[in-house]
GROMACS .gro file of C-alpha atoms in nm:
model
  411
    1MET     CA    1  20.621  16.782  35.104
    2GLY     CA    2  20.560  16.543  34.814
    3GLY     CA    3  20.433  16.187  34.803
    4GLY     CA    4  20.779  16.024  34.836
    5MET     CA    5  20.909  15.724  34.637
    6ASN     CA    6  20.571  15.572  34.559
    7GLU     CA    7  20.395  15.856  34.371
    8LEU     CA    8  20.354  15.649  34.054
    9GLY     CA    9  20.224  15.347  34.248
   10ASN     CA   10  19.974  15.566  34.430
   11LYS     CA   11  19.851  15.710  34.100
   12ILE     CA   12  19.808  15.364  33.944
   13LYS     CA   13  19.603  15.250  34.242
   14LEU     CA   14  19.403  15.572  34.251
   15TRP     CA   15  19.311  15.550  33.884
   16ARG     CA   16  19.241  15.177  33.899
   17ASN     CA   17  18.994  15.242  34.179
   18TYR     CA   18  18.850  15.539  33.991
   19ARG     CA   19  18.786  15.311  33.692
   20HIS     CA   20  18.629  15.057  33.931
   21LEU     CA   21  18.874  14.783  33.834
   22THR     CA   22  19.016  14.503  34.047
   23LEU     CA   23  19.380  14.398  34.009
   24GLU     CA   24  19.257  14.087  33.828
   25GLN     CA   25  19.056  14.297  33.581
   26LEU     CA   26  19.353  14.526  33.518
   27ASN     CA   27  19.559  14.207  33.467
   28ALA     CA   28  19.312  14.100  33.195
   29LEU     CA   29  19.334  14.440  33.021
   30THR     CA   30  19.714  14.474  33.033
   31GLY     CA   31  19.845  14.118  33.032
   32ILE     CA   32  20.052  14.206  33.341
   33HIS     CA   33  20.007  13.960  33.628
   34TYR     CA   34  19.797  14.102  33.913
   35ALA     CA   35  20.069  14.018  34.169
   36ARG     CA   36  20.312  14.233  33.975
   37LEU     CA   37  20.055  14.512  33.939
   38SER     CA   38  20.020  14.500  34.317
   39LYS     CA   39  20.397  14.545  34.350
   40PHE     CA   40  20.378  14.849  34.120
   41GLU     CA   41  20.105  15.003  34.335
   42ARG     CA   42  20.298  14.940  34.656
   43GLY     CA   43  20.619  15.085  34.514
   44VAL     CA   44  20.803  14.753  34.551
   45GLU     CA   45  20.874  14.749  34.179
   46ILE     CA   46  20.867  15.019  33.909
   47PRO     CA   47  20.706  14.933  33.573
   48ASN     CA   48  20.920  14.969  33.261
   49GLN     CA   49  20.805  15.208  32.988
   50GLN     CA   50  20.628  14.938  32.784
   51MET     CA   51  20.431  14.813  33.087
   52LEU     CA   52  20.349  15.169  33.191
   53GLU     CA   53  20.204  15.246  32.848
   54ARG     CA   54  19.983  14.933  32.866
   55ILE     CA   55  19.857  15.040  33.209
   56GLU     CA   56  19.789  15.393  33.079
   57ILE     CA   57  19.588  15.259  32.784
   58ALA     CA   58  19.385  15.032  33.013
   59LEU     CA   59  19.312  15.315  33.257
   60ASP     CA   60  19.274  15.583  32.986
   61VAL     CA   61  19.519  15.818  33.152
   62LYS     CA   62  19.860  15.976  33.091
   63PHE     CA   63  20.053  15.980  33.416
   64ASP     CA   64  20.286  16.256  33.294
   65ASP     CA   65  19.979  16.478  33.247
   66LEU     CA   66  19.887  16.425  33.611
   67LYS     CA   67  20.201  16.614  33.716
   68ILE     CA   68  20.036  16.929  33.583
   69VAL     CA   69  19.743  16.876  33.821
   70ASP     CA   70  19.987  16.803  34.106
   71GLU     CA   71  20.160  17.135  34.038
   72GLU     CA   72  19.827  17.315  34.006
   73ILE     CA   73  19.706  17.189  34.346
   74GLU     CA   74  20.040  17.278  34.503
   75ALA     CA   75  20.022  17.631  34.358
   76LEU     CA   76  19.663  17.669  34.479
   77ILE     CA   77  19.739  17.581  34.840
   78PHE     CA   78  20.042  17.812  34.850
   79ASP     CA   79  19.826  18.088  34.705
   80PHE     CA   80  19.576  18.012  34.983
   81ILE     CA   81  19.850  18.034  35.248
   82ASP     CA   82  19.935  18.378  35.108
   83THR     CA   83  19.568  18.476  35.129
   84LEU     CA   84  19.573  18.394  35.501
   85PHE     CA   85  19.912  18.554  35.562
   86TYR     CA   86  19.833  18.878  35.379
   87MET     CA   87  19.477  18.886  35.519
   88ARG     CA   88  19.311  18.895  35.176
   89MET     CA   89  19.042  18.651  35.292
   90ASN     CA   90  18.905  18.612  34.937
   91PHE     CA   91  18.767  18.267  35.010
   92ASP     CA   92  18.506  18.269  34.734
   93TYR     CA   93  18.786  18.275  34.477
   94PHE     CA   94  18.920  17.941  34.606
   95ILE     CA   95  18.576  17.785  34.650
   96ASP     CA   96  18.489  17.872  34.289
   97ILE     CA   97  18.810  17.716  34.154
   98ILE     CA   98  18.764  17.401  34.362
   99ASN     CA   99  18.403  17.355  34.259
  100GLU     CA  100  18.486  17.412  33.892
  101LYS     CA  101  18.771  17.158  33.889
  102ARG     CA  102  18.662  16.919  34.162
  103GLU     CA  103  18.623  16.621  33.925
  104VAL     CA  104  18.984  16.661  33.814
  105TYR     CA  105  19.113  16.719  34.167
  106MET     CA  106  18.920  16.428  34.322
  107ILE     CA  107  19.117  16.170  34.125
  108ASN     CA  108  19.451  16.316  34.227
  109GLN     CA  109  19.661  16.180  34.512
  110ASN     CA  110  19.692  16.534  34.650
  111TYR     CA  111  19.319  16.589  34.680
  112TYR     CA  112  19.362  16.605  35.058
  113LYS     CA  113  19.525  16.946  35.004
  114ILE     CA  114  19.201  17.063  34.844
  115ASN     CA  115  19.013  16.921  35.144
  116LEU     CA  116  19.253  17.111  35.369
  117ILE     CA  117  19.171  17.443  35.201
  118GLU     CA  118  18.800  17.367  35.240
  119TYR     CA  119  18.856  17.271  35.604
  120ILE     CA  120  19.032  17.597  35.692
  121ILE     CA  121  18.760  17.801  35.523
  122SER     CA  122  18.490  17.606  35.710
  123VAL     CA  123  18.668  17.671  36.042
  124LEU     CA  124  18.703  18.044  35.974
  125LYS     CA  125  18.337  18.060  35.874
  126SER     CA  126  18.235  17.864  36.188
  127GLU     CA  127  18.077  17.588  35.978
  128ILE     CA  128  18.123  17.323  36.245
  129GLU     CA  129  17.936  17.037  36.075
  130VAL     CA  130  18.134  17.085  35.753
  131SER     CA  131  18.466  17.095  35.940
  132ASN     CA  132  18.375  16.783  36.142
  133LYS     CA  133  18.304  16.592  35.820
  134LEU     CA  134  18.630  16.703  35.658
  135GLU     CA  135  18.830  16.604  35.967
  136LYS     CA  136  18.726  16.242  35.918
  137THR     CA  137  18.902  16.246  35.581
  138LEU     CA  138  19.200  16.461  35.676
  139ASN     CA  139  19.287  16.258  35.987
  140SER     CA  140  19.394  15.968  35.763
  141THR     CA  141  19.526  16.156  35.459
  142VAL     CA  142  19.743  16.444  35.582
  143GLU     CA  143  20.106  16.340  35.580
  144PRO     CA  144  20.278  16.376  35.919
  145ASN     CA  145  20.546  16.639  35.984
  146THR     CA  146  20.465  16.837  35.670
  147LEU     CA  147  20.350  17.190  35.601
  148TYR     CA  148  20.002  17.047  35.553
  149GLN     CA  149  19.995  16.885  35.896
  150GLN     CA  150  20.108  17.218  36.043
  151LEU     CA  151  19.813  17.390  35.877
  152TYR     CA  152  19.572  17.117  35.980
  153LEU     CA  153  19.680  17.123  36.346
  154GLU     CA  154  19.676  17.503  36.354
  155TYR     CA  155  19.317  17.527  36.236
  156LYS     CA  156  19.206  17.240  36.457
  157ALA     CA  157  19.337  17.463  36.737
  158VAL     CA  158  19.146  17.761  36.596
  159LYS     CA  159  18.829  17.551  36.584
  160MET     CA  160  18.870  17.424  36.941
  161HIS     CA  161  18.941  17.781  37.054
  162SER     CA  162  18.619  17.905  36.891
  163LEU     CA  163  18.430  17.630  37.077
  164ARG     CA  164  18.609  17.737  37.399
  165HIS     CA  165  18.770  17.393  37.434
  166PHE     CA  166  19.091  17.559  37.547
  167ASN     CA  167  19.288  17.253  37.661
  168GLU     CA  168  19.245  17.080  37.326
  169ALA     CA  169  19.324  17.403  37.144
  170PHE     CA  170  19.654  17.435  37.331
  171VAL     CA  171  19.752  17.076  37.244
  172TYR     CA  172  19.697  17.131  36.872
  173ALA     CA  173  19.860  17.475  36.867
  174GLU     CA  174  20.170  17.355  37.053
  175LYS     CA  175  20.208  17.057  36.819
  176ALA     CA  176  20.168  17.281  36.512
  177LEU     CA  177  20.431  17.522  36.643
  178SER     CA  178  20.672  17.239  36.728
  179ILE     CA  179  20.679  17.109  36.368
  180SER     CA  180  20.640  17.440  36.184
  181ASN     CA  181  20.924  17.517  35.944
  182TYR     CA  182  20.761  17.766  35.705
  183ASN     CA  183  20.780  18.131  35.813
  184LYS     CA  184  20.439  18.242  35.688
  185ASN     CA  185  20.272  17.955  35.866
  186THR     CA  186  20.478  18.004  36.183
  187ALA     CA  187  20.366  18.367  36.194
  188MET     CA  188  20.001  18.264  36.172
  189ILE     CA  189  20.044  17.995  36.439
  190ASN     CA  190  20.205  18.249  36.673
  191PHE     CA  191  19.916  18.489  36.607
  192HIS     CA  192  19.650  18.228  36.684
  193TYR     CA  193  19.849  18.102  36.983
  194SER     CA  194  19.853  18.458  37.120
  195LEU     CA  195  19.474  18.487  37.087
  196LEU     CA  196  19.436  18.159  37.274
  197HIS     CA  197  19.656  18.276  37.562
  198HIS     CA  198  19.467  18.606  37.563
  199ASP     CA  199  19.126  18.442  37.602
  200CYS     CA  200  19.265  18.232  37.888
  201GLY     CA  201  19.380  18.544  38.073
  202GLN     CA  202  19.750  18.465  38.014
  203TYR     CA  203  19.836  18.814  37.897
  204GLU     CA  204  20.215  18.803  37.920
  205ASP     CA  205  20.231  18.489  37.705
  206ALA     CA  206  19.977  18.645  37.467
  207ARG     CA  207  20.198  18.953  37.435
  208LYS     CA  208  20.512  18.744  37.373
  209TYR     CA  209  20.364  18.539  37.088
  210LEU     CA  210  20.192  18.843  36.940
  211MET     CA  211  20.524  19.032  36.921
  212GLN     CA  212  20.685  18.736  36.744
  213ALA     CA  213  20.396  18.716  36.499
  214LYS     CA  214  20.405  19.090  36.427
  215GLN     CA  215  20.778  19.083  36.349
  216MET     CA  216  20.726  18.793  36.107
  217PHE     CA  217  20.437  18.975  35.939
  218LEU     CA  218  20.653  19.286  35.898
  219ASP     CA  219  20.942  19.077  35.760
  220GLY     CA  220  20.697  18.929  35.506
  221CYS     CA  221  20.544  19.271  35.425
  222SER     CA  222  20.202  19.165  35.557
  223TYR     CA  223  20.110  19.508  35.691
  224LYS     CA  224  19.741  19.430  35.743
  225ARG     CA  225  19.835  19.143  35.972
  226ALA     CA  226  20.090  19.363  36.152
  227ILE     CA  227  19.818  19.623  36.217
  228ASN     CA  228  19.589  19.343  36.332
  229CYS     CA  229  19.861  19.253  36.585
  230ASP     CA  230  19.857  19.614  36.709
  231ILE     CA  231  19.479  19.595  36.753
  232GLN     CA  232  19.523  19.277  36.957
  233MET     CA  233  19.808  19.434  37.156
  234ALA     CA  234  19.576  19.723  37.245
  235ASN     CA  235  19.327  19.465  37.373
  236ILE     CA  236  19.599  19.316  37.594
  237TYR     CA  237  19.681  19.662  37.734
  238THR     CA  238  19.309  19.704  37.803
  239ARG     CA  239  19.290  19.374  37.993
  240ILE     CA  240  19.588  19.458  38.216
  241GLY     CA  241  19.458  19.808  38.288
  242CYS     CA  242  19.706  20.008  38.078
  243TYR     CA  243  19.425  20.216  37.932
  244LYS     CA  244  19.628  20.510  37.799
  245LYS     CA  245  19.862  20.275  37.610
  246ALA     CA  246  19.560  20.093  37.468
  247ILE     CA  247  19.401  20.415  37.343
  248GLU     CA  248  19.729  20.542  37.194
  249LEU     CA  249  19.770  20.219  36.999
  250GLN     CA  250  19.407  20.216  36.883
  251ILE     CA  251  19.429  20.578  36.764
  252ALA     CA  252  19.751  20.494  36.578
  253CYS     CA  253  19.573  20.202  36.407
  254LEU     CA  254  19.283  20.424  36.305
  255GLU     CA  255  19.531  20.674  36.155
  256VAL     CA  256  19.703  20.398  35.956
  257PHE     CA  257  19.363  20.285  35.821
  258HIS     CA  258  19.350  20.610  35.621
  259TYR     CA  259  19.645  20.486  35.413
  260MET     CA  260  19.549  20.119  35.394
  261GLU     CA  261  19.267  19.928  35.228
  262VAL     CA  262  19.072  19.813  35.534
  263ASN     CA  263  18.710  19.699  35.543
  264ASP     CA  264  18.443  19.878  35.746
  265SER     CA  265  18.421  19.587  35.988
  266MET     CA  266  18.781  19.630  36.106
  267ARG     CA  267  18.742  20.009  36.137
  268ALA     CA  268  18.419  19.964  36.336
  269LEU     CA  269  18.579  19.703  36.563
  270THR     CA  270  18.874  19.932  36.640
  271LEU     CA  271  18.640  20.222  36.716
  272ARG     CA  272  18.428  20.003  36.946
  273ASN     CA  273  18.740  19.879  37.124
  274THR     CA  274  18.850  20.240  37.177
  275ALA     CA  275  18.504  20.333  37.307
  276TRP     CA  276  18.518  20.036  37.545
  277VAL     CA  277  18.844  20.162  37.698
  278HIS     CA  278  18.685  20.503  37.755
  279ILE     CA  279  18.395  20.324  37.929
  280LEU     CA  280  18.643  20.148  38.158
  281MET     CA  281  18.792  20.492  38.231
  282THR     CA  282  18.435  20.621  38.301
  283GLU     CA  283  18.473  20.871  38.014
  284TYR     CA  284  18.122  20.812  37.885
  285GLU     CA  285  18.081  21.124  37.670
  286LYS     CA  286  18.403  21.043  37.483
  287SER     CA  287  18.287  20.686  37.440
  288LEU     CA  288  17.950  20.794  37.295
  289LYS     CA  289  18.121  21.019  37.041
  290ILE     CA  290  18.337  20.730  36.917
  291LEU     CA  291  18.042  20.490  36.918
  292ASP     CA  292  17.853  20.728  36.688
  293GLU     CA  293  18.137  20.690  36.434
  294ALA     CA  294  18.134  20.311  36.470
  295GLU     CA  295  17.756  20.303  36.431
  296ILE     CA  296  17.778  20.455  36.084
  297LEU     CA  297  17.995  20.159  35.977
  298GLU     CA  298  17.811  19.878  36.164
  299PRO     CA  299  17.480  20.011  36.298
  300LYS     CA  300  17.336  19.691  36.444
  301ASN     CA  301  17.638  19.551  36.625
  302GLY     CA  302  17.531  19.399  36.958
  303ASN     CA  303  17.831  19.520  37.158
  304LEU     CA  304  17.789  19.873  37.026
  305ILE     CA  305  17.425  19.876  37.139
  306LEU     CA  306  17.519  19.751  37.487
  307TYR     CA  307  17.799  20.008  37.515
  308LYS     CA  308  17.563  20.295  37.426
  309ILE     CA  309  17.300  20.179  37.676
  310TRP     CA  310  17.564  20.159  37.950
  311CYS     CA  311  17.699  20.507  37.871
  312TYR     CA  312  17.354  20.667  37.880
  313TYR     CA  313  17.266  20.476  38.197
  314SER     CA  314  17.591  20.582  38.368
  315LEU     CA  315  17.527  20.945  38.272
  316GLY     CA  316  17.175  20.924  38.412
  317ARG     CA  317  17.024  20.975  38.067
  318TYR     CA  318  16.762  20.704  38.118
  319ASP     CA  319  16.528  20.818  37.840
  320ASP     CA  320  16.808  20.788  37.581
  321ALA     CA  321  16.896  20.445  37.718
  322ARG     CA  322  16.530  20.334  37.704
  323LYS     CA  323  16.501  20.444  37.342
  324ILE     CA  324  16.798  20.227  37.241
  325ILE     CA  325  16.650  19.934  37.433
  326ASP     CA  326  16.310  19.981  37.266
  327ASP     CA  327  16.472  20.005  36.920
  328ASN     CA  328  16.672  19.684  36.967
  329GLN     CA  329  16.433  19.438  37.129
  330TYR     CA  330  16.558  19.170  36.888
  331LEU     CA  331  16.865  19.129  37.112
  332HIS     CA  332  16.641  18.938  37.355
  333ASP     CA  333  16.660  18.654  37.099
  334VAL     CA  334  17.035  18.670  37.027
  335SER     CA  335  17.206  18.413  37.250
  336ILE     CA  336  17.537  18.593  37.302
  337TYR     CA  337  17.372  18.923  37.399
  338LYS     CA  338  17.032  18.842  37.549
  339ASP     CA  339  17.136  18.805  37.916
  340ARG     CA  340  17.343  19.125  37.920
  341PHE     CA  341  17.071  19.309  37.727
  342LYS     CA  342  16.810  19.198  37.982
  343LEU     CA  343  17.037  19.309  38.267
  344PHE     CA  344  17.079  19.653  38.111
  345GLU     CA  345  16.704  19.675  38.060
  346TYR     CA  346  16.652  19.607  38.433
  347LEU     CA  347  16.923  19.862  38.522
  348VAL     CA  348  16.757  20.135  38.318
  349ILE     CA  349  16.410  20.054  38.455
  350ASN     CA  350  16.551  20.064  38.810
  351GLY     CA  351  16.733  20.393  38.744
  352ASN     CA  352  16.884  20.546  39.058
  353GLN     CA  353  16.645  20.370  39.295
  354LYS     CA  354  16.752  20.103  39.544
  355PRO     CA  355  16.833  19.791  39.334
  356SER     CA  356  16.555  19.534  39.324
  357LYS     CA  357  16.609  19.166  39.403
  358LYS     CA  358  16.524  19.082  39.041
  359LEU     CA  359  16.797  19.318  38.918
  360ILE     CA  360  17.058  19.179  39.158
  361ASN     CA  361  16.972  18.819  39.066
  362LYS     CA  362  17.009  18.901  38.697
  363ALA     CA  363  17.347  19.064  38.762
  364LYS     CA  364  17.457  18.751  38.951
  365GLU     CA  365  17.339  18.529  38.667
  366VAL     CA  366  17.530  18.728  38.404
  367TYR     CA  367  17.850  18.732  38.609
  368GLU     CA  368  17.832  18.364  38.705
  369ASN     CA  369  17.775  18.259  38.343
  370LEU     CA  370  18.074  18.462  38.226
  371ALA     CA  371  18.290  18.328  38.510
  372GLU     CA  372  18.189  17.969  38.434
  373LYS     CA  373  18.288  18.015  38.069
  374GLU     CA  374  18.604  18.206  38.173
  375VAL     CA  375  18.514  18.501  37.951
  376TYR     CA  376  18.779  18.722  38.108
  377GLU     CA  377  18.723  19.025  37.886
  378ASN     CA  378  18.371  19.069  38.029
  379MET     CA  379  18.352  18.895  38.366
  380TYR     CA  380  18.547  19.161  38.561
  381PHE     CA  381  18.325  19.439  38.430
  382TYR     CA  382  18.006  19.259  38.526
  383LEU     CA  383  18.151  19.163  38.866
  384ASP     CA  384  18.197  19.535  38.935
  385ILE     CA  385  17.835  19.600  38.832
  386LEU     CA  386  17.717  19.329  39.074
  387ILE     CA  387  17.933  19.465  39.360
  388ASP     CA  388  17.797  19.817  39.304
  389LEU     CA  389  17.436  19.690  39.310
  390LEU     CA  390  17.494  19.490  39.630
  391ASP     CA  391  17.655  19.795  39.792
  392ARG     CA  392  17.360  20.017  39.696
  393ALA     CA  393  17.115  19.752  39.818
  394GLY     CA  394  17.296  19.729  40.154
  395ASP     CA  395  17.341  19.350  40.123
  396LYS     CA  396  17.660  19.326  40.329
  397ASP     CA  397  17.701  18.946  40.334
  398GLU     CA  398  17.670  18.909  39.957
  399LEU     CA  399  17.885  19.219  39.907
  400ILE     CA  400  18.167  19.072  40.117
  401HIS     CA  401  18.140  18.742  39.928
  402TYR     CA  402  18.185  18.906  39.588
  403LEU     CA  403  18.451  19.147  39.712
  404LYS     CA  404  18.652  18.842  39.820
  405ILE     CA  405  18.609  18.696  39.471
  406LYS     CA  406  18.730  19.022  39.321
  407GLY     CA  407  19.034  19.017  39.552
  408HIS     CA  408  19.106  18.656  39.462
  409LEU     CA  409  19.096  18.742  39.092
  410GLY     CA  410  19.354  19.010  39.153
  411LYS     CA  411  19.123  19.276  39.021
   0.00000   0.00000   0.00000
């Protein structure tokens, strides 16, 4: 994991450049010929103690002292790996340390490890421009076949996944897994690899990698991550139609949360996921009861709002659905929700009347957009909405077309 045989040479070159000196200028300050200084920097020759002291005086540095910074950076990145593994996610702590000591870290040969920490944080915070800029540096500085390359490839995969560039994400994830030799990192790669398979509708592979990740998290006493695996496993059961198993697992997770320090966001997410399964089972009253609990924790969540509108609409409680729509008009301007929100608005306005052409066209648009982006977790649900509308409208040709699609999808 270290810098190999030429650590001293790298440090001489790094500090010479930091002091804005050419080899000829360092020659003038030390009396050591520039050709020989070049050999020192390239690791071809090692300076004796007397020469080393002259170089240190000229550069105003003690190379032995730099080992302390090397060790400090190494400790920081391993602490960061633990933060990811144990799901502490206290990123501000690392950002504060880096900003406070950046001047010291910048003139260290292991500064790329600091860049790597910043890169991973930028990916997890969806700061795409920041991550793009850091990649330009990391592409040429991360040593191949090391723990640090594993981390870099893993989070390049995470970034590509978030951008829905699935093919690229798979390439990076597979490469990271092939060279991974550190258990904590392997566990995280398996976890992210599972999420990638999941979003591509490859549920058996998602389940396999998730089970491997969970066992590694348990072996490393990362119980938050293990519970997170259970939450994801419940999502897989939901996708394959094993609704009772999904609910059992989600209820078990909610019970465990009573004995574990878990933030409101994770509790709310698990409640919403449970409510979603009840929606798929057409148990709308049960879903609404659970959504009320989730709403206390995260009142303005877009999915929660959509779920409540759908439940009220399905129960024929159109006034309640209209009130939620009126109270949340801002969703018309939120890109990830606006089309579905508009569709639900049309559904509620239409009520139990024969579906209008405008309503059917909106349902087609929502489904086609989801299908184009391969958003499997939503596209089947909205395909069923479209099929129901076409059936109620008596549009047999279009109905047959979309029923064939549903059959082709194996739904």
